[in-house]
Amino acid sequence: MIQDQYIGKQRFQLASEAKRRRYHQSPSNAKVIDWAISEIKRYIDQGPVLDLACGNGRHTKDLVSGSLMVCAGDISFAMLKAAREHLGDDKAIRALRLDAENLPYPDGAFEVTFSARFFHHLPEPVRARILGEIFRVSKNAALVTMKKR
């Protein structure tokens, strides 16, 4: 929705933002992500998984175990480039440009949707729209992590 674009949507398309994002995480963030990945794996039964707002792909490989395919989606070309470089040539991972507010998939297309540390960048009305999309495309589960503001 062009008229409803939030500043982060434009900001995350900049190469400088892609460079600013890092692969290493704090111990507390690592603990949350480790827990989230282990929880999400309980709901994967060989079907596709969506890593939404995948950024540089630092969590994507962890989602491959148990799934035949992981779709790593981000709106930023710069972040997708970083993700493709980080993920290499893994045939189980497809890195695609996706607008989280308008996912081009049918209802229940993914067994699980995972989104880490994305929602705290969004204004509340956008969060609601994106959560609606996440729930719509998720068949078994959705797990979202975010920082407290």
C-alpha positions in Angstrom: 0.0 0.0 0.0 2.0 2.9 -1.3 0.1 5.6 0.6 0.5 3.7 3.9 4.3 3.1 3.6 6.1 3.6 6.8 9.6 5.1 7.0 11.2 1.7 7.9 9.9 0.2 4.6 12.0 2.8 2.7 14.9 2.7 5.2 15.3 -1.0 5.0 15.8 -0.8 1.2 19.0 1.1 1.6 22.4 -0.6 1.2 23.7 1.3 4.2 21.0 -0.2 6.3 21.9 -3.7 5.1 25.6 -3.1 6.0 24.5 -1.8 9.4 22.6 -5.0 10.3 24.9 -7.6 11.8 25.2 -11.4 11.8 26.3 -11.6 15.5 23.7 -11.1 18.2 23.8 -10.4 21.9 23.6 -13.3 24.4 20.0 -12.4 25.3 18.9 -12.2 21.7 20.6 -15.5 20.9 18.7 -17.1 23.8 15.4 -15.9 22.5 16.1 -16.9 18.9 17.4 -20.4 20.0 14.1 -20.9 22.0 12.0 -19.6 19.1 13.7 -21.9 16.5 13.3 -24.9 18.7 9.6 -24.1 19.3 9.0 -23.5 15.6 10.6 -26.9 14.6 7.9 -28.7 16.6 5.3 -27.5 14.0 7.2 -28.4 10.9 6.3 -31.6 9.1 8.4 -31.5 5.9 6.3 -28.6 4.5 7.5 -25.1 3.5 8.5 -22.5 6.1 8.5 -18.7 5.7 11.2 -16.6 7.2 9.6 -13.2 6.9 11.8 -10.1 7.0 14.7 -12.5 6.9 17.2 -9.6 6.7 20.7 -11.0 6.1 19.5 -14.6 6.6 21.2 -15.2 9.9 18.3 -17.4 11.2 17.2 -18.9 7.9 19.6 -21.9 7.9 18.3 -22.9 11.3 14.8 -23.3 9.9 15.9 -25.7 7.1 16.1 -28.7 9.4 12.9 -30.6 9.1 11.6 -28.6 6.2 11.9 -29.3 2.5 12.0 -25.7 1.6 12.4 -22.3 3.4 11.3 -19.1 1.8 13.5 -16.3 3.0 11.6 -13.1 2.3 12.5 -9.5 2.7 11.4 -6.2 1.0 15.0 -4.9 0.8 17.1 -5.8 -2.2 20.2 -5.0 -0.2 19.2 -7.4 2.6 18.3 -10.1 0.2 21.7 -9.7 -1.5 23.4 -10.1 1.9 21.2 -13.1 2.7 22.0 -14.8 -0.6 25.7 -14.3 0.1 25.4 -15.6 3.6 23.2 -18.6 2.7 25.2 -19.7 -0.3 23.8 -22.2 -2.8 21.5 -24.2 -0.5 18.8 -25.6 -2.7 16.3 -25.8 0.2 16.3 -22.0 0.6 14.7 -19.5 -1.8 15.4 -15.9 -1.1 12.6 -13.7 -2.5 11.6 -10.1 -2.3 8.3 -9.9 -0.4 6.1 -7.1 0.9 5.0 -8.4 4.3 1.7 -6.4 4.0 0.7 -8.2 0.8 2.1 -11.7 0.7 1.6 -13.4 -2.7 0.6 -16.8 -1.3 -2.7 -18.6 -0.8 -4.1 -19.2 2.7 -2.1 -21.8 4.6 0.7 -21.9 2.1 3.4 -22.4 4.8 3.4 -24.8 7.7 5.1 -22.2 9.8 6.0 -18.6 9.6 8.9 -17.1 11.6 9.7 -13.4 11.9 12.5 -12.2 14.2 13.1 -8.7 15.4 11.1 -7.0 12.7 7.9 -5.8 14.4 9.4 -3.2 16.7 10.3 -1.2 13.6 6.7 -0.9 12.6 3.9 1.4 13.5 1.0 -0.4 15.2 -1.5 -0.3 12.2 1.1 -1.8 10.0 1.9 -4.5 12.6 -1.8 -5.5 12.6 -1.9 -5.8 8.8 1.3 -7.8 8.7 0.2 -10.1 11.5 -3.0 -10.7 9.6 -1.0 -11.8 6.5 1.3 -14.0 8.7 -1.7 -15.8 10.2 -3.4 -16.1 6.8 -0.4 -17.8 5.1 0.5 -20.0 8.1 -1.1 -23.5 8.4 0.3 -24.8 11.7 2.0 -22.0 13.6 3.5 -18.5 13.5 6.2 -17.2 15.8 7.2 -13.5 15.9 9.9 -12.0 18.2 10.3 -8.3 18.8 12.2 -6.0 21.0 10.4 -4.0 23.7 10.2 -0.3 22.9 
